GROMACS .gro file of C-alpha atoms in nm:
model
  446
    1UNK     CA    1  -0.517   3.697   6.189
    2UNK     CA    2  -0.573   3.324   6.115
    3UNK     CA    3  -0.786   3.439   5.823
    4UNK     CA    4  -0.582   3.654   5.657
    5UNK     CA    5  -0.418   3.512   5.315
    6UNK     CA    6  -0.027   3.479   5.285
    7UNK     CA    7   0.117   3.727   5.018
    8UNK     CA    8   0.293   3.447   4.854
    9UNK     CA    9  -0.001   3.190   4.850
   10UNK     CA   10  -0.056   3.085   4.497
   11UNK     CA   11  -0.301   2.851   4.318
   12UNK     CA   12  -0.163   2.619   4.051
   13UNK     CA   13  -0.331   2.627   3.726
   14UNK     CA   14  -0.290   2.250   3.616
   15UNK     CA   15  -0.338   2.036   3.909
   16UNK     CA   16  -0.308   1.660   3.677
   17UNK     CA   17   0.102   1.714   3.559
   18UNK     CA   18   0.276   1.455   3.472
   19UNK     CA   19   0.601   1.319   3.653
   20UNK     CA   20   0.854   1.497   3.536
   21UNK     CA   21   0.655   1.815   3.369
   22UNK     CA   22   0.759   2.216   3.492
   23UNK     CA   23   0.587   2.309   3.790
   24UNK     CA   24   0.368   2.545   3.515
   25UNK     CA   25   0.169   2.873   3.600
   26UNK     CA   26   0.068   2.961   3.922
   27UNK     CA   27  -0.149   3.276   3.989
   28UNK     CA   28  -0.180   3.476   4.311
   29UNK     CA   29  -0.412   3.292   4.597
   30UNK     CA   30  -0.785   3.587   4.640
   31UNK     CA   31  -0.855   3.670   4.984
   32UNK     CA   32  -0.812   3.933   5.276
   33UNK     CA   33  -0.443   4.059   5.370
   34UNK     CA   34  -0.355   4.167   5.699
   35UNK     CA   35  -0.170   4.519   5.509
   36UNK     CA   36  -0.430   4.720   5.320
   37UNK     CA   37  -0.329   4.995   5.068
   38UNK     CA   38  -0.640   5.174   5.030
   39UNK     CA   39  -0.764   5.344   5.359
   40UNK     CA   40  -1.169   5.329   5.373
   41UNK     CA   41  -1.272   5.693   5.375
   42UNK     CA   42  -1.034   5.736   5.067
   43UNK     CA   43  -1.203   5.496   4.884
   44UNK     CA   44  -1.484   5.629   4.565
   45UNK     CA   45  -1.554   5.285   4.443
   46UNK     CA   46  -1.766   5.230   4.083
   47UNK     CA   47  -1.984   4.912   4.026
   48UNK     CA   48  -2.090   4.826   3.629
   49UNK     CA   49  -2.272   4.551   3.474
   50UNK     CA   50  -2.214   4.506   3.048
   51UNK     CA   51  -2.344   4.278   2.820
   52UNK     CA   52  -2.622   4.001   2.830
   53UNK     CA   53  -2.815   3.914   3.145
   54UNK     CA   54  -2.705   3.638   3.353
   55UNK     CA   55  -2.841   3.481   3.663
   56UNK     CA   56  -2.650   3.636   3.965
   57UNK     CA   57  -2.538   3.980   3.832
   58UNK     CA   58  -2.790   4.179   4.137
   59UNK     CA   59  -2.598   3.912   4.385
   60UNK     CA   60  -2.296   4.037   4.288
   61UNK     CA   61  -2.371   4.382   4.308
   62UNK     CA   62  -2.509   4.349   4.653
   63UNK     CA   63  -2.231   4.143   4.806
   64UNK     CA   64  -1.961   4.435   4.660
   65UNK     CA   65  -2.161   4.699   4.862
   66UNK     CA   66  -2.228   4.484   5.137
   67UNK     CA   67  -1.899   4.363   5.145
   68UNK     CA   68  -1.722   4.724   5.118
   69UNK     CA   69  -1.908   4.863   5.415
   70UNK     CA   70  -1.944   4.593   5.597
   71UNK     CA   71  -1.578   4.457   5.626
   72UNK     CA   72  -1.375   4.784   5.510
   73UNK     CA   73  -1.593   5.094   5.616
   74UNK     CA   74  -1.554   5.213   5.264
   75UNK     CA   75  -1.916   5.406   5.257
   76UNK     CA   76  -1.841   5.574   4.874
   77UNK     CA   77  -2.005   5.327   4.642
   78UNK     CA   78  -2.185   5.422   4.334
   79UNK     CA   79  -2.339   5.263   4.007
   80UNK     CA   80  -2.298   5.273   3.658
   81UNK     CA   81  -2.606   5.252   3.472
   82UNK     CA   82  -2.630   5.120   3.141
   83UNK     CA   83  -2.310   4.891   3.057
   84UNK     CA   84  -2.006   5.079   2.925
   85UNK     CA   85  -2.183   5.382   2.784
   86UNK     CA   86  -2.299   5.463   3.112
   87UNK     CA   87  -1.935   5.613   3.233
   88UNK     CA   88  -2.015   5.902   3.003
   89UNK     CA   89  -2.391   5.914   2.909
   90UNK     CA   90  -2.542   5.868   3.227
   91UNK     CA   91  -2.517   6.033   3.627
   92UNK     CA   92  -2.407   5.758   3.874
   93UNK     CA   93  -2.654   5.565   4.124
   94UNK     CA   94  -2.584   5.553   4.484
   95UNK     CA   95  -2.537   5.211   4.604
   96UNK     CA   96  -2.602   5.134   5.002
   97UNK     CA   97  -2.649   4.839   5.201
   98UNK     CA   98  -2.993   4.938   5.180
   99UNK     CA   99  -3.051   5.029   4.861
  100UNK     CA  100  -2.950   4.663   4.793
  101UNK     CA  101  -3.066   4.505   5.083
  102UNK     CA  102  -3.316   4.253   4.846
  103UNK     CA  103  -3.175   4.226   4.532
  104UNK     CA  104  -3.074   3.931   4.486
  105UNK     CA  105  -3.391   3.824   4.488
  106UNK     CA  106  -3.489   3.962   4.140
  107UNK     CA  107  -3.355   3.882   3.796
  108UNK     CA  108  -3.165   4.120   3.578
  109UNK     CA  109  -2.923   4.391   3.682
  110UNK     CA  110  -3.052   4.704   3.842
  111UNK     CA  111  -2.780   4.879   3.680
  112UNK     CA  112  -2.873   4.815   3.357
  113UNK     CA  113  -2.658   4.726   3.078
  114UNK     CA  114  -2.597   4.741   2.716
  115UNK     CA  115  -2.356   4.595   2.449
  116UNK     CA  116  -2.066   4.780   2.275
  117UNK     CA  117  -2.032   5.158   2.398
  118UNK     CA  118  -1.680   5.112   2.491
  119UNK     CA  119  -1.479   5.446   2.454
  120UNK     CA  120  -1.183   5.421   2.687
  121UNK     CA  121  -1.098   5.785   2.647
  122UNK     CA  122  -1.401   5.851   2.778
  123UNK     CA  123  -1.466   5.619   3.041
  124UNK     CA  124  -1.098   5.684   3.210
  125UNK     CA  125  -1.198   6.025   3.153
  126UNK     CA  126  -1.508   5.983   3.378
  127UNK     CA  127  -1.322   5.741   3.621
  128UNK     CA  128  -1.043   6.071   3.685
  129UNK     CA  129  -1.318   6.340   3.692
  130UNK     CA  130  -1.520   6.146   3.913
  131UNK     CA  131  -1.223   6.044   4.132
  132UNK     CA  132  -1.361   5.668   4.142
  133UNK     CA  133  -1.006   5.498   4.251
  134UNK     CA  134  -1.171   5.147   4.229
  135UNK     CA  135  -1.398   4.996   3.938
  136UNK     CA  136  -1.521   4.683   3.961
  137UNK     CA  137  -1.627   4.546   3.573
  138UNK     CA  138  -1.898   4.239   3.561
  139UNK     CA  139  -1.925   4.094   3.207
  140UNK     CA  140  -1.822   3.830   2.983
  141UNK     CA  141  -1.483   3.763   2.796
  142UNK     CA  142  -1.560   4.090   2.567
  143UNK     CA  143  -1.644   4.313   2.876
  144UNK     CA  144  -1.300   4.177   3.003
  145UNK     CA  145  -1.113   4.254   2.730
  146UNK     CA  146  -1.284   4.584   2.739
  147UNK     CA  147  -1.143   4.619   3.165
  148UNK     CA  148  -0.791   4.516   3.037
  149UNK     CA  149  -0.764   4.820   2.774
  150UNK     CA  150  -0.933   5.072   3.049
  151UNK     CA  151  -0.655   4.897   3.276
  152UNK     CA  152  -0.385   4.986   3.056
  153UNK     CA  153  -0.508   5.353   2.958
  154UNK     CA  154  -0.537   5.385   3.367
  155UNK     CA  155  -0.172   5.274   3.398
  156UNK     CA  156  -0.077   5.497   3.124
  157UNK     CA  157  -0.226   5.846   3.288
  158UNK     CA  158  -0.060   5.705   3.628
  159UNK     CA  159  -0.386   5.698   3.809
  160UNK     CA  160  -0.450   5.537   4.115
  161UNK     CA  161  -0.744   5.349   4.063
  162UNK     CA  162  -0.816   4.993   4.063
  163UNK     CA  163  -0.944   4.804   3.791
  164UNK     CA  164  -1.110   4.471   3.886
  165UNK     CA  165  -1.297   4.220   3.678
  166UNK     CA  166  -1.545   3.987   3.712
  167UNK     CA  167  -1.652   3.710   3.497
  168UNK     CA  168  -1.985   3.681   3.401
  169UNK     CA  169  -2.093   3.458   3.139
  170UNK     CA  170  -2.369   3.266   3.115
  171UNK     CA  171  -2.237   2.992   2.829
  172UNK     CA  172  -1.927   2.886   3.118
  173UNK     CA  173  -1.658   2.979   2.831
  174UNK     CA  174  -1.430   3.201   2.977
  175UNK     CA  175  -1.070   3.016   2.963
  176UNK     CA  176  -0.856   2.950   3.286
  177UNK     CA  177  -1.159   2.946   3.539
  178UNK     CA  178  -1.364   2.656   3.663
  179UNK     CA  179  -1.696   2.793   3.587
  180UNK     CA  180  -1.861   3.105   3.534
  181UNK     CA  181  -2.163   3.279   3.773
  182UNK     CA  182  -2.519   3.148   3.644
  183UNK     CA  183  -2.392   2.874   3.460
  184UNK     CA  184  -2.550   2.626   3.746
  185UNK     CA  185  -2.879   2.818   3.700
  186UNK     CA  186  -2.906   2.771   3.353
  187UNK     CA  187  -2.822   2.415   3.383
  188UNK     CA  188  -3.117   2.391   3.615
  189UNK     CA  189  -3.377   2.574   3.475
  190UNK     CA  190  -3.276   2.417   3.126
  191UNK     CA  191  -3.440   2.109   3.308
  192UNK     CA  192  -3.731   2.256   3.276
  193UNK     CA  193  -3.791   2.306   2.887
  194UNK     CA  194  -3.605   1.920   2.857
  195UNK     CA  195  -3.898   1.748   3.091
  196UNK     CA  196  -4.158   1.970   2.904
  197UNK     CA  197  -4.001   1.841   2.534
  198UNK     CA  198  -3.971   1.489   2.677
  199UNK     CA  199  -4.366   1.473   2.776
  200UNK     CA  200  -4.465   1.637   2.454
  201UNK     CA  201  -4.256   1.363   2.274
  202UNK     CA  202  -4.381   1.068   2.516
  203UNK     CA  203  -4.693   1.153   2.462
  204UNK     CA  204  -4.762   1.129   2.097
  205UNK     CA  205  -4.671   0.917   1.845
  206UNK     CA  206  -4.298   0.951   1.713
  207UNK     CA  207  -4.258   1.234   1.933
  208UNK     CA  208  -3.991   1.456   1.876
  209UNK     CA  209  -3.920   1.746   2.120
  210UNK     CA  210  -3.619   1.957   2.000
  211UNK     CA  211  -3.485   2.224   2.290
  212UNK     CA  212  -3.249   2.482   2.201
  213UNK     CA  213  -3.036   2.629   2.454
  214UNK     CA  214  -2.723   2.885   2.502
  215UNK     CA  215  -2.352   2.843   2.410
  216UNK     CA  216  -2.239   3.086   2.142
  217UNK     CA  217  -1.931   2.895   2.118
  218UNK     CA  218  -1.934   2.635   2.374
  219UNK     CA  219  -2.156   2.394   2.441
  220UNK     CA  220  -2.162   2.371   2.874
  221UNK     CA  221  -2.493   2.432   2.921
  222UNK     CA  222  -2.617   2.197   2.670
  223UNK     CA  223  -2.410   1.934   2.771
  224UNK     CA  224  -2.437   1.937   3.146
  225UNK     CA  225  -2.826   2.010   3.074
  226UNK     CA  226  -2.789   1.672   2.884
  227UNK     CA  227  -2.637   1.448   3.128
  228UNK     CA  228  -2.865   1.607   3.466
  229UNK     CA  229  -3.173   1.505   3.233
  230UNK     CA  230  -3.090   1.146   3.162
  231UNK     CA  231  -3.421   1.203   2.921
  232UNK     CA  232  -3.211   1.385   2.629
  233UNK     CA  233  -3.106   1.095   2.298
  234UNK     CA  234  -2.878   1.352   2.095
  235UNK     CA  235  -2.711   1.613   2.221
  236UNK     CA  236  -2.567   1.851   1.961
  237UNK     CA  237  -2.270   2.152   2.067
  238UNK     CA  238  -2.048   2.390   1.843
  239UNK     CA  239  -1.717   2.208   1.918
  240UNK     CA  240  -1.858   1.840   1.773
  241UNK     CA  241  -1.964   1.882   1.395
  242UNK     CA  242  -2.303   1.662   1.235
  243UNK     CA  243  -2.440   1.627   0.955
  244UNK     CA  244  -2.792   1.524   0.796
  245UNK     CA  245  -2.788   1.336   0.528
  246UNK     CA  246  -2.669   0.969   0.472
  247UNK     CA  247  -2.502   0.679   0.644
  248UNK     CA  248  -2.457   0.792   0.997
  249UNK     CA  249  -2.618   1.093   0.964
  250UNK     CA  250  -2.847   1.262   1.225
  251UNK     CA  251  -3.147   1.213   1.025
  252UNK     CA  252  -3.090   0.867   1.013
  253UNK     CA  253  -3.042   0.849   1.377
  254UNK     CA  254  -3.375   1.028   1.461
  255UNK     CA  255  -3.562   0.747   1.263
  256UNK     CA  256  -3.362   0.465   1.439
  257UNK     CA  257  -3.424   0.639   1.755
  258UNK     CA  258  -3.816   0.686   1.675
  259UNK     CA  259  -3.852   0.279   1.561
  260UNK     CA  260  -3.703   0.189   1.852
  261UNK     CA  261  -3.846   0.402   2.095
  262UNK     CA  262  -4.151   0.563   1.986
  263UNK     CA  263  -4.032   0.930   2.096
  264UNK     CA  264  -3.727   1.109   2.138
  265UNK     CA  265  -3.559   1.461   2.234
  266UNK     CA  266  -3.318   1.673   2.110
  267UNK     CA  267  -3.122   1.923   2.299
  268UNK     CA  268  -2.888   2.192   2.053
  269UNK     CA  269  -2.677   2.497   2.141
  270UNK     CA  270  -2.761   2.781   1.969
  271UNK     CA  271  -2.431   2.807   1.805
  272UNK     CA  272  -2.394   2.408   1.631
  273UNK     CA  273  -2.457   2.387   1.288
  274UNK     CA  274  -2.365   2.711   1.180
  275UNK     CA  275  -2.153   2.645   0.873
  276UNK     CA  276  -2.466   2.385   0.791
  277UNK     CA  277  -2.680   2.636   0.820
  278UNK     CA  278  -2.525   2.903   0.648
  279UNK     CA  279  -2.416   2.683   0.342
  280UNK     CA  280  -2.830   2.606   0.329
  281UNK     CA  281  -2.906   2.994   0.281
  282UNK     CA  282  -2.619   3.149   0.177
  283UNK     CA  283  -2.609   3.364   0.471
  284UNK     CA  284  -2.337   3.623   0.469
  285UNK     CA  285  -2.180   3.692   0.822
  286UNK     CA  286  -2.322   4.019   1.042
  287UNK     CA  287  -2.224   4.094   1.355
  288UNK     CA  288  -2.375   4.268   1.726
  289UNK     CA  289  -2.268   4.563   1.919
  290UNK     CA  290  -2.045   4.332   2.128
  291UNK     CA  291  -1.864   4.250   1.774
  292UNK     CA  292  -1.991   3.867   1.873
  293UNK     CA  293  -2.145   3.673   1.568
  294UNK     CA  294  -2.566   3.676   1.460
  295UNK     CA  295  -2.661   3.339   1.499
  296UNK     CA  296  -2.932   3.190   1.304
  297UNK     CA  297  -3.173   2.963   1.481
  298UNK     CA  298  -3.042   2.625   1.463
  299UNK     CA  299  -3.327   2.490   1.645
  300UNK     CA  300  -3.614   2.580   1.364
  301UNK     CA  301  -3.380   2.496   1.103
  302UNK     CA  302  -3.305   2.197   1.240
  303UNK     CA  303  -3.709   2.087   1.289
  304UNK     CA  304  -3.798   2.188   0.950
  305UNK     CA  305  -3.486   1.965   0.801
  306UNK     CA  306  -3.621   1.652   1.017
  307UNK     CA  307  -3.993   1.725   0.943
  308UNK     CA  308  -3.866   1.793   0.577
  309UNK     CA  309  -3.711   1.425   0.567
  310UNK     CA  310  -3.983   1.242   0.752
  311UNK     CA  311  -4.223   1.375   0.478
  312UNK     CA  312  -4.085   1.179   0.267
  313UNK     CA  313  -4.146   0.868   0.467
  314UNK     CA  314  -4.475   0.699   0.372
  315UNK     CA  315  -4.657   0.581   0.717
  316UNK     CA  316  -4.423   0.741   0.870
  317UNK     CA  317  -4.599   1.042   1.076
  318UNK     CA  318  -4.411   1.237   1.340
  319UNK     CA  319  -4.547   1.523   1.589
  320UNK     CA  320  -4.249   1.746   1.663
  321UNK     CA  321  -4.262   2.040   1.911
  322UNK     CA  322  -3.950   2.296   1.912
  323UNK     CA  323  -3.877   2.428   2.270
  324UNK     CA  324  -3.659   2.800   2.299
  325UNK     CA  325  -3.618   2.887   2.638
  326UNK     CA  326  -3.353   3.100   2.602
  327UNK     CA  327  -3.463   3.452   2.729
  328UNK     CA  328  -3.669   3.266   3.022
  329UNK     CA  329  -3.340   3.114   3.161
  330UNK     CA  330  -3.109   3.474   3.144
  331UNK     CA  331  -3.405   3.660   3.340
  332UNK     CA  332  -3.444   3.451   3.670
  333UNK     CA  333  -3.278   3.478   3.971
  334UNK     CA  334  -2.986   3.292   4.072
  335UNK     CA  335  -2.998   2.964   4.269
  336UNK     CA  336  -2.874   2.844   4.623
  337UNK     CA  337  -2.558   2.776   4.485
  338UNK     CA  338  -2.521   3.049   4.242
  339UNK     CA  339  -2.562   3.322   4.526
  340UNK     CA  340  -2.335   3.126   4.733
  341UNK     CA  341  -2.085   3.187   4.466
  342UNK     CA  342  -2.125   3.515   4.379
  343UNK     CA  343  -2.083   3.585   4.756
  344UNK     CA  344  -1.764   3.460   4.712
  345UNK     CA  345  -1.682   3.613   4.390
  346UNK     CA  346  -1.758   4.012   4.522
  347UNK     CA  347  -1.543   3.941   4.802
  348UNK     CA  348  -1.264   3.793   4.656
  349UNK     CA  349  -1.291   4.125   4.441
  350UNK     CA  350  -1.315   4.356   4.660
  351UNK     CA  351  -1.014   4.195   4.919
  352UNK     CA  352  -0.807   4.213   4.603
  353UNK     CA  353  -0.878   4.561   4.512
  354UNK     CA  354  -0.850   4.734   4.900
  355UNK     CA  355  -0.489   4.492   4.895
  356UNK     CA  356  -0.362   4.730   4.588
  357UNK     CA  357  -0.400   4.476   4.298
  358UNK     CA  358  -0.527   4.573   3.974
  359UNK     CA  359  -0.584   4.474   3.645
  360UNK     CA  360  -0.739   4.153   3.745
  361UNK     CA  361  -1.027   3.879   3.688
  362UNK     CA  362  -1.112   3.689   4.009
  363UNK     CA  363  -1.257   3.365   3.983
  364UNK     CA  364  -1.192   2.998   4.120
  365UNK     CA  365  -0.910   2.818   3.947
  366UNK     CA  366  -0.895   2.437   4.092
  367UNK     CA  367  -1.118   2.508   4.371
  368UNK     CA  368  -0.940   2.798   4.468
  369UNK     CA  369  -1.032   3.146   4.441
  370UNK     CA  370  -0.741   3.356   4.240
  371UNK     CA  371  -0.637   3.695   4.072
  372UNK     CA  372  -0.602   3.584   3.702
  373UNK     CA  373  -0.430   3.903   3.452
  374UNK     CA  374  -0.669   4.023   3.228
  375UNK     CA  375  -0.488   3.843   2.922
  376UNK     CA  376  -0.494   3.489   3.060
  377UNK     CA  377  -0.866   3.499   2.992
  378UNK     CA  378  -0.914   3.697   2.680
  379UNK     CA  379  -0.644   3.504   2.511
  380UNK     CA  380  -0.898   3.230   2.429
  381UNK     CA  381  -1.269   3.100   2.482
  382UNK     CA  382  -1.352   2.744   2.725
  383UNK     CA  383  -1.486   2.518   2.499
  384UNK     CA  384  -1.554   2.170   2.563
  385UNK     CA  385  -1.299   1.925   2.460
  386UNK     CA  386  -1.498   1.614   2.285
  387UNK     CA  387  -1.146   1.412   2.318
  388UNK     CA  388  -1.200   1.429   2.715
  389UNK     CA  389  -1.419   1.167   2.904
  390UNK     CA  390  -1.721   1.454   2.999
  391UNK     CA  391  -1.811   1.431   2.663
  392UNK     CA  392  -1.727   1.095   2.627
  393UNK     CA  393  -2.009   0.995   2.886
  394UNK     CA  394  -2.304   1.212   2.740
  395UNK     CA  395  -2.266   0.992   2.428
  396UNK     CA  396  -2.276   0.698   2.688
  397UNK     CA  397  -2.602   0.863   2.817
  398UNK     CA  398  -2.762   0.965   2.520
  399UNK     CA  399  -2.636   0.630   2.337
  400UNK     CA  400  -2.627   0.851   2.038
  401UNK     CA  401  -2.367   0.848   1.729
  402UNK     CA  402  -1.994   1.094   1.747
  403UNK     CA  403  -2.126   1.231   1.394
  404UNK     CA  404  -1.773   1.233   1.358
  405UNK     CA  405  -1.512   1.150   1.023
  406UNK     CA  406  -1.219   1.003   1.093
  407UNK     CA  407  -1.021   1.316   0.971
  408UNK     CA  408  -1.226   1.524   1.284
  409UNK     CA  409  -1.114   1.305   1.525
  410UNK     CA  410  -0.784   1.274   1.413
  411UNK     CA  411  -0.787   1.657   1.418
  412UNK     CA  412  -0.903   1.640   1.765
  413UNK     CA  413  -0.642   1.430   1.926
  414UNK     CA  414  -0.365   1.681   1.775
  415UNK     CA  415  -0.530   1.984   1.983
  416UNK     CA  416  -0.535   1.744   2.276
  417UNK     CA  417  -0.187   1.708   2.250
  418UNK     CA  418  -0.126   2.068   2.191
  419UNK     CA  419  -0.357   2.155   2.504
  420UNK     CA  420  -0.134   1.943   2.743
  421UNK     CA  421   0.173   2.060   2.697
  422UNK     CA  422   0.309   2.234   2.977
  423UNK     CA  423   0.549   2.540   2.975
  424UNK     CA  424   0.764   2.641   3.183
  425UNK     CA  425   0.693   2.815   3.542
  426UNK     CA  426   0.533   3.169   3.595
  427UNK     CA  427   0.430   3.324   3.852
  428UNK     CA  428   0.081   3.567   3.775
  429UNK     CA  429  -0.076   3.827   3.932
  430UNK     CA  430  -0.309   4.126   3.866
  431UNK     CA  431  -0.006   4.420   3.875
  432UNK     CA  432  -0.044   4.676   4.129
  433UNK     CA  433  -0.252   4.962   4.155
  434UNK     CA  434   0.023   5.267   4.091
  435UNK     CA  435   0.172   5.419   4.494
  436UNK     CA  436   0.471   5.611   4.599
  437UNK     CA  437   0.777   5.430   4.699
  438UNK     CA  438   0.656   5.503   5.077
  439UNK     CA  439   0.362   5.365   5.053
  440UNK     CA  440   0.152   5.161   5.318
  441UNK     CA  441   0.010   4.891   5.107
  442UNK     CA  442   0.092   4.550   5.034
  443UNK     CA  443   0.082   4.529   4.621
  444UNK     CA  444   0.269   4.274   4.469
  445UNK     CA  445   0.428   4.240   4.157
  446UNK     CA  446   0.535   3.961   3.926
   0.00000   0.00000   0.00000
């Protein structure tokens, strides 16, 4: 009994208030309750991995089986291959603990998955002819969105099946949660390419090594990449703007940088620059299955502009090597602490769905694993605030320039302001899987 979770627990979402501010949101505490509402042999549960790879995904999957049979008796799990799509293109896969038993151990998904393919008609369709009665979705912020409008359609039709997300994104930017599964593996292997850029740049004369990693939007990986290195002098993200040219410029920074040290490296998300870029070639927007913007490399674009400038420099020769380890750091296999967390992650899920809850994302908030609403995370991406003191010391580390006008950081302190106000108290929670009046579960409501 002593591990059982109290109905009411609830995890705050801002834990730094200030004295007299609301009590603000507070979302429904993860874990096992002592009342169940599903009863194991009734149970036809429905595993799916969508979008990109990510470090972790076969961890996940095995802990959910694992953690069904093992804990509930629930012996009725199956896989959807292929992302989304699969609901209604594909037959199911039948997942055991030994048909999982060493998964985690590779890379990838054994599932499969895809972008885009999202037909809720369809896939509720499948879920009610199939008489799966819990789905567990792992993707990104667009796969979640995708969960909350097959939640709602399976509200709609009255079904009793349980809808149950979770976050998977490799770029750490889904909103409301500390961090995201994989995101410490791609810090770590990022280490990697940064030590291989920094020998190539020691080792020749003006040096340059430029790395590119991941963040569509956000710039985590970059900058935690940045400060674990300690051997990164510019670090550029989507949420700070740069330019080239002129006073204070990056250009004018690299050849600072290079008279003062002889070598240097240069770590950039795939998604800074982009306007830059895109003024350069007059690139007209297209778009993925997912709907998510084509980036253009900023990392070549970014070495031709500096070996473009240096050119011009008489005596002034620079060796430059450009670094993309993008598709080498989704493929690998999670770390120590990544399994650890997905461990936790599955069975958070999977306590939350056999409880009767539904329609929810569960993921740490503060430490503290909770069941977030499918809207508190879609409403808006993580990004990394460059008013806040994390970003504050990788310019300390890197010693590097803001790149910043004084109109950008004004700009910046106004969103800080906007992002700390508090509103008033709510209580959250994932809203109940649909049950008679009589029923023997213990689903909870707002």
């Amino acid at each position: 009994r002593q591990y059982f979770v109290n109905t009411d627990d609830t995890v705050t979402q801002k834990i730094v208030v200030r004295k007299n501010s609301a009590r603000g949101t507070h979302f429904r505490r993860a874990g096992p309750r002592q009342r169940v509402y599903f009863q194991p042999d009734e149970v036809n549960a429905a595993i799916v991995t969508c979008g990109g790879l990510c470090p972790g995904l076969n961890t996940v999957i095995r802990e959910l089986v694992c953690g069904l049979y093992d804990m509930y008796g629930v012996t009725s799990v199956v896989g959807i291959e292929g992302g989304y799509k699969g609901f209604y293109s594909r037959n199911t896969v039948t997942l055991t603990p030994k048909s999982v038993n060493d998964i985690h151990k590779r890379g990838g998904t054994i599932l499969g998955t895809s972008r885009g393919g999202h037909d809720t008609a369809k896939i509720v369709d499948s879920l009610q002819d199939r008489g799966i009665n819990q789905v567990y979705i792992i993707g990104g912020d667009g796969t979640q969105q995708g969960a909350s409008v097959i939640y709602e359609e399976v509200r709609r039709r009255g079904l009793k099946c349980a809808v149950v997300g979770v976050p998977k994104t490799i770029d750490n930017d889904i909103a409301v949660i500390d961090k995201s599964f994989g995101f410490d593996t791609a810090v770590e292997e990022a280490q990697r390419a940064i030590n291989a850029a920094h020998v190539e740049a020691e080792s020749a004369e003006n040096g340059i090594g430029v790395v590119k990693l991941m963040g569509r939007n956000s710039g985590f990986i970059a900058m935690y990449a940045t400060l674990a290195s300690r051997d990164v002098d510019c670090c550029l993200i989507p949420e700070s703007p740069f330019y080239l040219e002129g006073k204070g410029g990056l250009l004018e920074f690299v050849e600072k940088r290079l008279k003062d040290s002889g070598h240097m490296v240069i770590v950039v998300a795939e998604g800074a620059g982009q306007d830059l870029i895109a003024q350069s070639m007059n690139f007209v927007d297209t778009q993925d299955a997912s709907g998510n913007k084509l980036l253009l490399d900023v990392g070549l674009w970014l070495s031709q502009k500096i070996k473009d400038h240096f050119k011009k420099k008489t005596n002034f020769p620079i060796t430059l090597k450009y670094i993309d380890p993008t598709y080498m750091i989704r493929a690998v296999r999670s770390n120590a602490s990544d399994n650890v967390y997905c461990t936790l992650l599955a069975h958070s899920a999977l306590h939350g769905a056999m409880a009767g809850y539904s329609g929810f994302t569960v993921a740490p908030v503060n430490g503290r694993h909770a069941y977030i609403p499918f809207y508190r995370i879609t409403e808006k991406q993580n990004k990394v605030v460059i008013t806040d003191r994390m970003w504050a010391r990788v310019l300390c580390s890197t010693n590097q320039p803001c790149f910043l006008s004084h109109e950008d950081v004004e700009n910046m302190k106004h969103d800080d302001d906007e992002r700390h106000h508090l509103h008033n108290t709510q209580l959250l929670d994932g809203s109940p899987a649909k049950c008679s009046p009589n029923c023997n579960g213990s689903a909870g409501a707002e």
